[in-house]
GROMACS .gro file of C-alpha atoms in nm:
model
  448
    1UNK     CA    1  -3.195  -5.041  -0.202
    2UNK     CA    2  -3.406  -5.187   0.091
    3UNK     CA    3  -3.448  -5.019   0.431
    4UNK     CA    4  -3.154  -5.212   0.585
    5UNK     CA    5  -2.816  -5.141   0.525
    6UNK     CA    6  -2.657  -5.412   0.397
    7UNK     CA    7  -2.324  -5.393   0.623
    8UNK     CA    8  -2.359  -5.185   0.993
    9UNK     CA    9  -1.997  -5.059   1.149
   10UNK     CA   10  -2.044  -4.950   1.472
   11UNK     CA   11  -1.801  -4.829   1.716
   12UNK     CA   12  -1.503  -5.048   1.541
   13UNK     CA   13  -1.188  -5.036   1.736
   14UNK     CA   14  -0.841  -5.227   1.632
   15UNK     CA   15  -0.508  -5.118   1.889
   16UNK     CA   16  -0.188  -5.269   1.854
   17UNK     CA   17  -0.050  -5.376   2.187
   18UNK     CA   18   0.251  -5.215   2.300
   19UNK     CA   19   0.514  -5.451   2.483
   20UNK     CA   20   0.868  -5.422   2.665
   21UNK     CA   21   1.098  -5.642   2.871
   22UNK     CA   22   1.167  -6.035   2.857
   23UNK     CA   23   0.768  -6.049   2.980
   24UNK     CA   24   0.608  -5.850   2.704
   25UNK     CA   25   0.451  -5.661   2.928
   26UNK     CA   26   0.175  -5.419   2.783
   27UNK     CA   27   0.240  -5.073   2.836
   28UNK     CA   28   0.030  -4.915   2.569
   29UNK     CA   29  -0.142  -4.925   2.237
   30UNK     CA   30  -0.175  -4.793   1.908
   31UNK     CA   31  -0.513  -4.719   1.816
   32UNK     CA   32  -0.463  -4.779   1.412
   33UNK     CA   33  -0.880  -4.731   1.442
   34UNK     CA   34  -1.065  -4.605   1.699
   35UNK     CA   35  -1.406  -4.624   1.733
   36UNK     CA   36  -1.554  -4.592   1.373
   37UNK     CA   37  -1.944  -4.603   1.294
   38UNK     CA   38  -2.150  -4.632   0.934
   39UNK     CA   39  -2.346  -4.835   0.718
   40UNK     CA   40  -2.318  -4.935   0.343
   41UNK     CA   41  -2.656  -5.008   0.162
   42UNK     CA   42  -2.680  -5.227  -0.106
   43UNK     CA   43  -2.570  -5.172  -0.424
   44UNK     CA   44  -2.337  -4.838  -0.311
   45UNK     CA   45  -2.033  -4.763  -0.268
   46UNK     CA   46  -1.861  -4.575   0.020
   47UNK     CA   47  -1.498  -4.424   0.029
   48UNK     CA   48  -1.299  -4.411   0.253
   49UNK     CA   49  -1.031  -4.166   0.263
   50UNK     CA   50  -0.761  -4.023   0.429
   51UNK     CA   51  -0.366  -4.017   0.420
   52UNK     CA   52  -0.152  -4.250   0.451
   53UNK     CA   53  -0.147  -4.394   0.845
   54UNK     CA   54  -0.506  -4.269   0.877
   55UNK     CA   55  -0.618  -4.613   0.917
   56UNK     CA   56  -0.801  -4.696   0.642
   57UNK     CA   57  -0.660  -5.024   0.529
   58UNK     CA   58  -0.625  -5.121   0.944
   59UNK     CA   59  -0.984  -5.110   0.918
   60UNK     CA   60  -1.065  -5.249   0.582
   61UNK     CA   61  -0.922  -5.607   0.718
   62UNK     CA   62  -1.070  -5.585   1.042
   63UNK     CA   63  -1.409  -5.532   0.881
   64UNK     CA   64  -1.363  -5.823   0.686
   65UNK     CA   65  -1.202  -6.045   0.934
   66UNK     CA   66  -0.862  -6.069   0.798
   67UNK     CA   67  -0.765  -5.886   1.169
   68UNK     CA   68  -0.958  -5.919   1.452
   69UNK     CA   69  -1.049  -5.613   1.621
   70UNK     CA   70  -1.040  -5.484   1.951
   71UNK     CA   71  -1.381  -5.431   1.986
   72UNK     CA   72  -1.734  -5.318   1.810
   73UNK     CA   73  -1.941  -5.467   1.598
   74UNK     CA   74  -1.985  -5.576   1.232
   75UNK     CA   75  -2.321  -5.689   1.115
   76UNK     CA   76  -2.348  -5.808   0.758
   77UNK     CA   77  -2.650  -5.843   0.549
   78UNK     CA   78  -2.925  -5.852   0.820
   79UNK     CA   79  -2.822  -5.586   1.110
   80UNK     CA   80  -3.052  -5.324   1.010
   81UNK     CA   81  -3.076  -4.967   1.197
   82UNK     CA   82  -3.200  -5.093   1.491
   83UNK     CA   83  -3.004  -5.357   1.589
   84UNK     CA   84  -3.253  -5.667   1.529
   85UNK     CA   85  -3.339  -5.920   1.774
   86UNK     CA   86  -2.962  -6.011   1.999
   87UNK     CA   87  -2.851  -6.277   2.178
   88UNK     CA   88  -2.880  -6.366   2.556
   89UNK     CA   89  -2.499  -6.228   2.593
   90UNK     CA   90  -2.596  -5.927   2.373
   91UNK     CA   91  -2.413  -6.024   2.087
   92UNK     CA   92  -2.570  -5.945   1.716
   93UNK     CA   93  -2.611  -6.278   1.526
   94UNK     CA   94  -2.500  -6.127   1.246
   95UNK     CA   95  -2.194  -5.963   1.394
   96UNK     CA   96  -1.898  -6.108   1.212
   97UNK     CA   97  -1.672  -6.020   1.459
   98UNK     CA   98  -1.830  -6.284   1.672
   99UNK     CA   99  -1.838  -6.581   1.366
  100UNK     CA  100  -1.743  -6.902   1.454
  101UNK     CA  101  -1.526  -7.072   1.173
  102UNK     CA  102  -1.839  -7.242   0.959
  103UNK     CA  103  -1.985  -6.882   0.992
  104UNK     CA  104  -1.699  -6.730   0.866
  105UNK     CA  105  -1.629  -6.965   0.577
  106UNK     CA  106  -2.013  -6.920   0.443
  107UNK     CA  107  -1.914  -6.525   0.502
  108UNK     CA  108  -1.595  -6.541   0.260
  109UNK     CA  109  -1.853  -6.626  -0.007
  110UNK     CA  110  -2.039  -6.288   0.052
  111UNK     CA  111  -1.757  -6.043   0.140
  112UNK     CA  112  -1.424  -6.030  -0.131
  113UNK     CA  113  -1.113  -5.830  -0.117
  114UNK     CA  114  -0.931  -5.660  -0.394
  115UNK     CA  115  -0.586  -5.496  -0.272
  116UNK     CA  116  -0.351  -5.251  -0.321
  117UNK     CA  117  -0.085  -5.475  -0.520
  118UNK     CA  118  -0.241  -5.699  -0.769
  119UNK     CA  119   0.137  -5.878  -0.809
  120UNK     CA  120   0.187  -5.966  -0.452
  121UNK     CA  121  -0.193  -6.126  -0.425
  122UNK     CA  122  -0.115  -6.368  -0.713
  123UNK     CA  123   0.095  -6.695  -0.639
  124UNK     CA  124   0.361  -6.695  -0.902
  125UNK     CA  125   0.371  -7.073  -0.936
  126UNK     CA  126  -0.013  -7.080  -0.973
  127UNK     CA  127  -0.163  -7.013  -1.333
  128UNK     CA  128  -0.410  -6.706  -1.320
  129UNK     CA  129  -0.682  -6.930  -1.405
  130UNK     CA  130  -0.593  -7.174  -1.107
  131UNK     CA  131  -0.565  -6.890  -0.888
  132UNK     CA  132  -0.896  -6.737  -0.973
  133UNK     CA  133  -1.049  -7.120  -0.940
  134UNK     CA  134  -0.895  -7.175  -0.588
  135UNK     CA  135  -1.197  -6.983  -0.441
  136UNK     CA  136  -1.457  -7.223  -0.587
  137UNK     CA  137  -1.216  -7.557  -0.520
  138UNK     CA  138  -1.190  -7.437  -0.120
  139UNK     CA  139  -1.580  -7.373  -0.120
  140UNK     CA  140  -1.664  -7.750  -0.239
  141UNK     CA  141  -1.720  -7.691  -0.653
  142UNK     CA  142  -1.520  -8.062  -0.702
  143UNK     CA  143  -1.576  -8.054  -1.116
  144UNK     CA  144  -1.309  -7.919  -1.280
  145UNK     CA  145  -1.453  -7.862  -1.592
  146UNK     CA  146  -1.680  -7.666  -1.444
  147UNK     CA  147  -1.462  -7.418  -1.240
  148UNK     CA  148  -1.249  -7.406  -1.563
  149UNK     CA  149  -1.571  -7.251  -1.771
  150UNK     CA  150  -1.688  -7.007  -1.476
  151UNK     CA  151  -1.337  -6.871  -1.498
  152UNK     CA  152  -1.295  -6.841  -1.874
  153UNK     CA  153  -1.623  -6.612  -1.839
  154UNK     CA  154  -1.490  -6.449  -1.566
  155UNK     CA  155  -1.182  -6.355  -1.719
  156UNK     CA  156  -1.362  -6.216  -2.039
  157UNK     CA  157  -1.625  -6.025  -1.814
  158UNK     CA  158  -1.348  -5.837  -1.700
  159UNK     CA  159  -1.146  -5.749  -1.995
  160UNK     CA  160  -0.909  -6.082  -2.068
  161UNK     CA  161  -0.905  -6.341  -2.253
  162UNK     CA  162  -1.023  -6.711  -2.150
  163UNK     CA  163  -0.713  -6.858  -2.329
  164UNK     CA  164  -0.518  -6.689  -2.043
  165UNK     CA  165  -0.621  -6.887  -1.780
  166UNK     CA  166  -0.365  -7.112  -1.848
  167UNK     CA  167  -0.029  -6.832  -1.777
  168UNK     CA  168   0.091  -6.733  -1.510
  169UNK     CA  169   0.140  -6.393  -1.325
  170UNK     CA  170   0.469  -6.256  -1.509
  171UNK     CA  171   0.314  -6.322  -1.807
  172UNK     CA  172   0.094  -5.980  -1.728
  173UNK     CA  173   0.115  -5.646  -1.728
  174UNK     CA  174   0.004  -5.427  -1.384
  175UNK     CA  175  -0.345  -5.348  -1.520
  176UNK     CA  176  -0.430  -5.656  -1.646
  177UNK     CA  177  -0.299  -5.871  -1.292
  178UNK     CA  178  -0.600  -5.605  -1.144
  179UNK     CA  179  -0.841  -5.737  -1.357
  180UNK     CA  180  -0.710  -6.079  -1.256
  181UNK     CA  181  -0.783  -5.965  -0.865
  182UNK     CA  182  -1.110  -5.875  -1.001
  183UNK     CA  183  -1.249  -6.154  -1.160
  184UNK     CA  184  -1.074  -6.367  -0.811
  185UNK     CA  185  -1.310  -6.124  -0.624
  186UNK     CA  186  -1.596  -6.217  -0.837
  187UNK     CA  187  -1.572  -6.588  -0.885
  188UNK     CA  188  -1.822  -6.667  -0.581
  189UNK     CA  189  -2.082  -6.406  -0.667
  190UNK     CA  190  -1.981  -6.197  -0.349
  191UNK     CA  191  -2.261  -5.923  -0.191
  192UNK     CA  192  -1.991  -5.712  -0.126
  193UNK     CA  193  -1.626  -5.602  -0.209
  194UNK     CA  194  -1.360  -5.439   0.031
  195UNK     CA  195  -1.132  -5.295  -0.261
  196UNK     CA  196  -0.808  -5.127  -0.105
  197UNK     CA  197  -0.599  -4.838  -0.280
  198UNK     CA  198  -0.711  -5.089  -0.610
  199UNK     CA  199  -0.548  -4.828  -0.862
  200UNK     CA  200  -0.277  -4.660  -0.669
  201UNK     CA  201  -0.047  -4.889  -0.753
  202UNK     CA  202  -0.125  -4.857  -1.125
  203UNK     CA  203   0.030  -4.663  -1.406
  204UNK     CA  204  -0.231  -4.316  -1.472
  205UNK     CA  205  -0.318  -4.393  -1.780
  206UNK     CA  206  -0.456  -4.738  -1.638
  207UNK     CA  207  -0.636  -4.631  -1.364
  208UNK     CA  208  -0.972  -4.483  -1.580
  209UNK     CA  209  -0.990  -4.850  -1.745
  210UNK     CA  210  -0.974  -5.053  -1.373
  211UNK     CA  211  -1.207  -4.747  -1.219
  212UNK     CA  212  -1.465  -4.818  -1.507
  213UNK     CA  213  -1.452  -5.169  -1.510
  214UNK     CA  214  -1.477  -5.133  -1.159
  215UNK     CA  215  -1.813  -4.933  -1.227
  216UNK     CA  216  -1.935  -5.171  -1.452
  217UNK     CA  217  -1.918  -5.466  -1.277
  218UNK     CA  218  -2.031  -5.336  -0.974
  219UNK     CA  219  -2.367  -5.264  -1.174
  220UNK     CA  220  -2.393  -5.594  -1.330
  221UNK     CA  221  -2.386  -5.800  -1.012
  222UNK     CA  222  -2.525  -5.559  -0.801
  223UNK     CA  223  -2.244  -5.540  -0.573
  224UNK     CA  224  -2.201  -5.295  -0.266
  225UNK     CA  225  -1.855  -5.203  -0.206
  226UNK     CA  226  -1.612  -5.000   0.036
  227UNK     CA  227  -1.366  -4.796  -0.172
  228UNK     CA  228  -1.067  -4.702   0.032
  229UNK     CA  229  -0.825  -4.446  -0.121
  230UNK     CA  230  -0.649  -4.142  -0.019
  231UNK     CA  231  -0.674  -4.008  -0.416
  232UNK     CA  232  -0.990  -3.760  -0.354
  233UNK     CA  233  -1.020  -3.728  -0.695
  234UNK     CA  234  -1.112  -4.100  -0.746
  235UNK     CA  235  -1.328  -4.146  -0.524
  236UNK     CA  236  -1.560  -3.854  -0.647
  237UNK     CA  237  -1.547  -4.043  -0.950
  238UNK     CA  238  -1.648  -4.394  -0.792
  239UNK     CA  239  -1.825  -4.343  -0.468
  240UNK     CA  240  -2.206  -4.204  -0.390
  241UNK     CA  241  -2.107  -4.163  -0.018
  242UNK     CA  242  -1.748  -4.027   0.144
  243UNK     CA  243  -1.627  -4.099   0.484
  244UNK     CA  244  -1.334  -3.907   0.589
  245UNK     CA  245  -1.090  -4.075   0.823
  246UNK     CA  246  -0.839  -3.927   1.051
  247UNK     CA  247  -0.586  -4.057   1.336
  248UNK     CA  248  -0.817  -4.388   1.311
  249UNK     CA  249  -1.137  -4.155   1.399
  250UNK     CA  250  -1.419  -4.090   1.124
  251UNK     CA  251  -1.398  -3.671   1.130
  252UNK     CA  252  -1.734  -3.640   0.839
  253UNK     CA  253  -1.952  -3.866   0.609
  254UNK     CA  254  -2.176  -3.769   0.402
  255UNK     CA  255  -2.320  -3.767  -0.006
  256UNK     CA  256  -1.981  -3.734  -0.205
  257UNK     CA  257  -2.097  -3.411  -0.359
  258UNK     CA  258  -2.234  -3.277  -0.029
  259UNK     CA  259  -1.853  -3.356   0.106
  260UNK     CA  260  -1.702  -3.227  -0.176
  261UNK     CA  261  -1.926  -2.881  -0.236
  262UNK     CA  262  -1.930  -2.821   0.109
  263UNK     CA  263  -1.710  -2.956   0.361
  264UNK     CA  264  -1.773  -2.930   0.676
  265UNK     CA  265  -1.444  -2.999   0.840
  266UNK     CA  266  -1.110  -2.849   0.792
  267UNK     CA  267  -0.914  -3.191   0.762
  268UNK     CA  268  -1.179  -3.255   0.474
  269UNK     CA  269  -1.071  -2.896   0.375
  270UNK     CA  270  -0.740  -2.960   0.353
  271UNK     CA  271  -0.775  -3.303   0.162
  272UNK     CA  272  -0.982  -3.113  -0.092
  273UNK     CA  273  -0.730  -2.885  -0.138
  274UNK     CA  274  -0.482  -3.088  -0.283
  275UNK     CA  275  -0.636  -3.224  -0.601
  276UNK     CA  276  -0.461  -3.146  -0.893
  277UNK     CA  277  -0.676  -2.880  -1.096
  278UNK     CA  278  -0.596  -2.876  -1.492
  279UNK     CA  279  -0.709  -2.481  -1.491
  280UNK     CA  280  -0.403  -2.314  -1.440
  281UNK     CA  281  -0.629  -2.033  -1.418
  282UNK     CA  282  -0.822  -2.105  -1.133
  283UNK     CA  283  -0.791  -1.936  -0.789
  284UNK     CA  284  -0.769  -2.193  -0.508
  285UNK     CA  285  -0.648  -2.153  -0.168
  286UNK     CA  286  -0.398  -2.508  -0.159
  287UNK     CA  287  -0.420  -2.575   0.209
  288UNK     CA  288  -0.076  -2.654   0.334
  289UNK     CA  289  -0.119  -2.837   0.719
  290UNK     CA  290   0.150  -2.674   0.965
  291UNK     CA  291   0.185  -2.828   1.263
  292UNK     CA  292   0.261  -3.125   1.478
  293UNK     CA  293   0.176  -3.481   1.310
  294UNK     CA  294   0.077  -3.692   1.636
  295UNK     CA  295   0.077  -4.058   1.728
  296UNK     CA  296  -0.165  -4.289   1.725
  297UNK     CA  297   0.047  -4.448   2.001
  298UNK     CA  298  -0.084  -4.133   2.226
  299UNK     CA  299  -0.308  -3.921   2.015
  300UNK     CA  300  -0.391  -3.532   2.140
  301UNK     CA  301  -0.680  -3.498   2.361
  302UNK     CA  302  -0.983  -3.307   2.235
  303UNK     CA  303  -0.993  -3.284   1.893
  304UNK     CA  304  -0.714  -3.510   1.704
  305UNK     CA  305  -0.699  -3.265   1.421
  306UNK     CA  306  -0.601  -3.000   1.638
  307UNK     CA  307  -0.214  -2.987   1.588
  308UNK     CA  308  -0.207  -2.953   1.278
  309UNK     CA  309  -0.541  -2.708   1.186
  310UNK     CA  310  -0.527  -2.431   1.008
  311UNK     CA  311  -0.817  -2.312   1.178
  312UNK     CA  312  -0.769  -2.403   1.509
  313UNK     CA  313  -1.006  -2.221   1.766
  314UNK     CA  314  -0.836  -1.920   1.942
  315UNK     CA  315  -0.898  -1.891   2.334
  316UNK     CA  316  -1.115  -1.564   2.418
  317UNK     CA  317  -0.810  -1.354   2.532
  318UNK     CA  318  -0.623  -1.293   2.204
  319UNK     CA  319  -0.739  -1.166   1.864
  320UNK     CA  320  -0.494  -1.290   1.595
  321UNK     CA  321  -0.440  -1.396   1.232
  322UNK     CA  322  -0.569  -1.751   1.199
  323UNK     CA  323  -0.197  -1.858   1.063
  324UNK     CA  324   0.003  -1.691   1.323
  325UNK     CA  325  -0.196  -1.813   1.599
  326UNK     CA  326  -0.185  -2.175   1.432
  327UNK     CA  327   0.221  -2.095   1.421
  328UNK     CA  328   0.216  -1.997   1.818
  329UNK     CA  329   0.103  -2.333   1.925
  330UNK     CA  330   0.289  -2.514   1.701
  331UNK     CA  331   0.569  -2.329   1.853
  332UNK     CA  332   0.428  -2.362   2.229
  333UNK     CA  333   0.399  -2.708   2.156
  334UNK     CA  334   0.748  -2.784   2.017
  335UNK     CA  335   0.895  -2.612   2.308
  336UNK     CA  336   0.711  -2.862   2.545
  337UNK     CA  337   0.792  -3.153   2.386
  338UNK     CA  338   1.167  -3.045   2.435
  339UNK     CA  339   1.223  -3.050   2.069
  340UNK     CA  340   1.375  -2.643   2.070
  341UNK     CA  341   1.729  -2.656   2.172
  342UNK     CA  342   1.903  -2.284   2.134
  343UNK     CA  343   2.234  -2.468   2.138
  344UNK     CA  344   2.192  -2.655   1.882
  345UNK     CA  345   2.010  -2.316   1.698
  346UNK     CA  346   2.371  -2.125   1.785
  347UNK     CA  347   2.613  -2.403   1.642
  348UNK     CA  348   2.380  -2.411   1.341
  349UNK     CA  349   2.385  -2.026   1.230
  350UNK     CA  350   2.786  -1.989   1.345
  351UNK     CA  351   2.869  -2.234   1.107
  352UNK     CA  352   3.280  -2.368   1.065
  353UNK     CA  353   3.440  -2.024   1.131
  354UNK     CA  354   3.283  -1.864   1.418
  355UNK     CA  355   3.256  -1.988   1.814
  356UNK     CA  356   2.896  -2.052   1.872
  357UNK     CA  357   2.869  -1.865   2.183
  358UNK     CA  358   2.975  -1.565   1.962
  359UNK     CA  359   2.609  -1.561   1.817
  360UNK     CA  360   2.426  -1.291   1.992
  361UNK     CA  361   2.077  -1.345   2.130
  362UNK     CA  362   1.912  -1.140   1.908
  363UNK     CA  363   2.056  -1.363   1.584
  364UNK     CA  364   1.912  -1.661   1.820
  365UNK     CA  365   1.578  -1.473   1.845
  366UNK     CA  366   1.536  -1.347   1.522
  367UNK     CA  367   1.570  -1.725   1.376
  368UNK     CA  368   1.357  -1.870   1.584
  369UNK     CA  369   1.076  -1.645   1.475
  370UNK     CA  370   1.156  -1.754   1.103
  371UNK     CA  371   1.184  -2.119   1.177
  372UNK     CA  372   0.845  -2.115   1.298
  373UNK     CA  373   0.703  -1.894   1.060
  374UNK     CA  374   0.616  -1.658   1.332
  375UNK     CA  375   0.579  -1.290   1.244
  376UNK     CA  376   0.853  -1.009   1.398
  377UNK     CA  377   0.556  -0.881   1.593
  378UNK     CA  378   0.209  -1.026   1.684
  379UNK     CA  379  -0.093  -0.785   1.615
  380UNK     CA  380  -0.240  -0.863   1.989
  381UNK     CA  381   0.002  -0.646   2.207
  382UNK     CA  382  -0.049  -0.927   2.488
  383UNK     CA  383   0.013  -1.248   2.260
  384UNK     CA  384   0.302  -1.023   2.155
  385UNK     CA  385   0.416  -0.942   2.532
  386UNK     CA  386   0.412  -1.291   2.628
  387UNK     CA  387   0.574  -1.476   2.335
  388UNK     CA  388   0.887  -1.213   2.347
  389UNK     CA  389   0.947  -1.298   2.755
  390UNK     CA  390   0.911  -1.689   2.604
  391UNK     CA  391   1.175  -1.633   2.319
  392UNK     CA  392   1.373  -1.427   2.561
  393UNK     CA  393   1.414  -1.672   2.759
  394UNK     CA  394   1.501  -1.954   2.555
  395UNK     CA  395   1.797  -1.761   2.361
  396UNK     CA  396   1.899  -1.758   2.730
  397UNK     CA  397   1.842  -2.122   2.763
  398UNK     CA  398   1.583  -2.117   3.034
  399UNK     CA  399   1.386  -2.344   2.879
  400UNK     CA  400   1.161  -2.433   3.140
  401UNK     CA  401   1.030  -2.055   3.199
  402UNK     CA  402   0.983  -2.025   2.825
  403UNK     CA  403   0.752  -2.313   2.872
  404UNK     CA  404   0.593  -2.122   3.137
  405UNK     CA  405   0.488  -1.832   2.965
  406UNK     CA  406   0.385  -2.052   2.630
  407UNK     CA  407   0.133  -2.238   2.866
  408UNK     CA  408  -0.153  -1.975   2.858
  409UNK     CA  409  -0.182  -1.972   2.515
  410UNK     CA  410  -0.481  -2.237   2.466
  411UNK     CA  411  -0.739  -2.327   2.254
  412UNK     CA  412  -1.073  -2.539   2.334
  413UNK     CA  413  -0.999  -2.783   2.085
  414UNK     CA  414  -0.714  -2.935   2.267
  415UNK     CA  415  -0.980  -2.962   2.572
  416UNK     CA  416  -1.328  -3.098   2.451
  417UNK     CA  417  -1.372  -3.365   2.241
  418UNK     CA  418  -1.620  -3.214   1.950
  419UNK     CA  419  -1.981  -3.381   1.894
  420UNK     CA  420  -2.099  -3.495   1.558
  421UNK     CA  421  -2.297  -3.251   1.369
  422UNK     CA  422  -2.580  -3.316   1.127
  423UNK     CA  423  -2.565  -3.064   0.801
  424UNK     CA  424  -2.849  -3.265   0.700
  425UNK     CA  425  -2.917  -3.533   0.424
  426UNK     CA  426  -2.666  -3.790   0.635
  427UNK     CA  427  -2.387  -3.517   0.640
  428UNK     CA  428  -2.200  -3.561   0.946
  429UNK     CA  429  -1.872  -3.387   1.098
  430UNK     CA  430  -1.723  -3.398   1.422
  431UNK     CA  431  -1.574  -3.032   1.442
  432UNK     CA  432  -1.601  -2.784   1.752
  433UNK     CA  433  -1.639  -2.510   1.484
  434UNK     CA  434  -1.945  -2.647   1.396
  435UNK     CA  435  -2.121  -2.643   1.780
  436UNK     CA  436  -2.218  -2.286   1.944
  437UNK     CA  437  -2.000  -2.225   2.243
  438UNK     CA  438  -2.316  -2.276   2.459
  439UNK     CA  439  -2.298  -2.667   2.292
  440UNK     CA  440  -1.999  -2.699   2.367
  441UNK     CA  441  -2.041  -2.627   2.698
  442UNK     CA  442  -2.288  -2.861   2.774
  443UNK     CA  443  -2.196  -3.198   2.950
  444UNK     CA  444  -2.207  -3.536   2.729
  445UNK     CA  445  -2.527  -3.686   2.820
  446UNK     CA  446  -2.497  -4.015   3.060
  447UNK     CA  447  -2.459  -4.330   2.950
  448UNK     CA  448  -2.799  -4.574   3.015
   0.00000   0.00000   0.00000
């Protein structure tokens, strides 16, 4: 590997516009990815993970140009650490973002994309060995002889035949219209390779054969590659870094075993959590995340995680167990959003042969503890105090003062917006458990 990274992310934003009326007048946005930084060296391979809506694939095609993002920068294959020598606007040279459409075509030869569905990427009325050809055709190779033999060799590199450049797509099985992708994603000797979810989509007992051949190939050509997946198990397997993505925000990067020995962030925690063990014997907490999934249309303030932790920071006034105090927002929180309705609560336990106003308040109470996994009594006598006056008052339908009384229960990560943290070695996580609570109160330093 050199000393420059061969492919520089910084601050990469893509939001959706969000229009109404006959004028399609902008009123907001959805920020699929918002504001994500890190480099890829040569030769490596970073995944990137998260579940589904994270915005993962959002920004796979924005780093590669297939969208064009909102804003930030990505330099390919001469941005280096510290930015190199920019233009009179500012701009990077190298910042693809910025490529003009000769730019862009020579940067199609470096940069390749493998995706999710290897049977919607493959024109059915094409042969396989056309389609794989296309790519040299469009970039000026005029002899067809010759395309014909680089794609015969292609197609064996990767596991085929060469007699089967002459079928076409239905002719294949799922696993072997992936190693079709592949060798398409190969044919113009790319620097790097964007591969997106390239296995999920795959039978199991498939996926080991693409993931090695995968391997294999990337060591042959000396390819770097981003690996995007939400399978954590995979991309131990296949990647030397991790990045961890959440509500289109990068929450910690770092060495995949650092990541995966240690994690430093409870979203990474949680992900962790729910790989399949074959040790039926093994004792392992399986993280289940509570809580309220939020929008990227209007995501939470402070930390984006923070509806949905399961360790959440409690305010200084209470002292309670982690999962009932992660329960009493959740509940505070559905009761401001308007989504609690005892009405409905009554006509659901009264059921076809009783009068819903005949269900006493206490019924009413008592459920809405349960439904929100909330315990009969809290251990802090003033949590306690405050949260019966709230459920009082909501059997009671007074919605609005049971609001009142959730409101002081607060925690700091729905308030400050936590700093990234270096564990060391390149680990990174942007958690508020991670700063003292003197860092955290500490203004952001000024912009120059």
């Amino acid at each position: 590997m050199t000393d420059e990274p061969l492919l520089s992310v910084r601050n990469l934003k893509k939001h959706y516009p969000i229009t109404e009326g006959i004028l399609s007048k902008q009123v907001g946005a959805a920020k699929a990815v918002d504001g994500i930084s890190f480099d890829i060296e040569e030769g490596e391979t970073l995944g990137l993970v998260g579940e589904s809506g994270c915005g993962k694939s959002t920004a796979a095609s924005s780093i590669i140009r297939l969208e064009e993002a909102t804003d930030g920068e990505v330099i390919f294959n001469g941005g280096g650490r510290q930015g190199r020598t920019r233009n009179q606007d500012g701009s990077h040279p190298n910042d693809i973002t910025q490529f003009e459409d000769e730019e862009l075509k020579a940067f199609r030869r470096d940069a390749q994309m493998i995706f999710q569905d290897p049977s919607s990427s493959l024109d059915p009325r094409m042969t396989v060995g056309s389609s794989v050809a296309e790519m040299l055709l469009v970039h000026g190779m005029t002899d067809k002889e010759r395309r014909r033999e680089i794609v015969e060799d292609l197609l064996e590199r990767v596991g085929l035949e060469a007699e089967y450049y002459d079928r076409y797509p239905h002719e294949f099985s799922g696993g072997q219209k992936q190693r079709i992708a592949l060798a398409r994603a190969l044919v113009l000797n790319p620097e790097f390779i964007v591969a997106d979810e390239p296995v999920s989509a795959l039978d199991v007992s498939i996926r080991a054969e693409i993931l090695s051949l995968l391997n294999d190939i990337q060591e042959e050509f000396g390819l770097s590659m981003l690996f995007i997946s939400h399978d954590m198990s995979v991309v131990r397997e296949v990647c030397d870094r991790v990045a961890v993505m959440y509500l289109g925000e990068i929450v910690e990067i770092g060495d995949t075993e650092d990541v995966f020995s240690d994690p430093q962030h409870p979203y990474t925690e949680a992900l962790l959590s729910a790989i399949p063990t074959p040790d039926p014997t093994l004792d392992r907490e399986n993280i289940e995340l509570k809580g309220t999934v939020p929008s990227p249309i209007s995501p939470p303030s402070g930390c984006r995680f923070h509806t949905r932790c399961h360790k959440v920071i409690q305010s200084g006034e209470y002292d309670l167990e982690q999962s009932d105090w992660r329960a009493l927002l959740t509940f505070r929180d559905k009761v401001q959003t308007g989504e609690i309705d005892p009405s409905s609560i009554r006509n659901a336990l009264s059921g076809e042969d009783m009068d819903p106003s005949d269900v006493d308040d206490e019924t009413v109470k008592t459920q809405l503890r349960v439904e929100f996994d909330l315990p009969e009594t809290l251990s802090d006598r003033d949590a306690e105090s405050t949260l019966q006056t709230a459920i009082d008052a909501l059997a009671e339908g007074r919605i609005e003062d049971a609001n009142e009384e959730l409101s002081v229960f607060s925690t700091p990560c729905e308030k400050e917006e936590p700093a990234e943290t270096d564990h060391g070695n390149g680990h990174l996580s942007s958690c508020l458990r991670n700063q003292s609570a003197a860092e955290r109160a500490e203004p952001a330093p000024a912009d120059d």
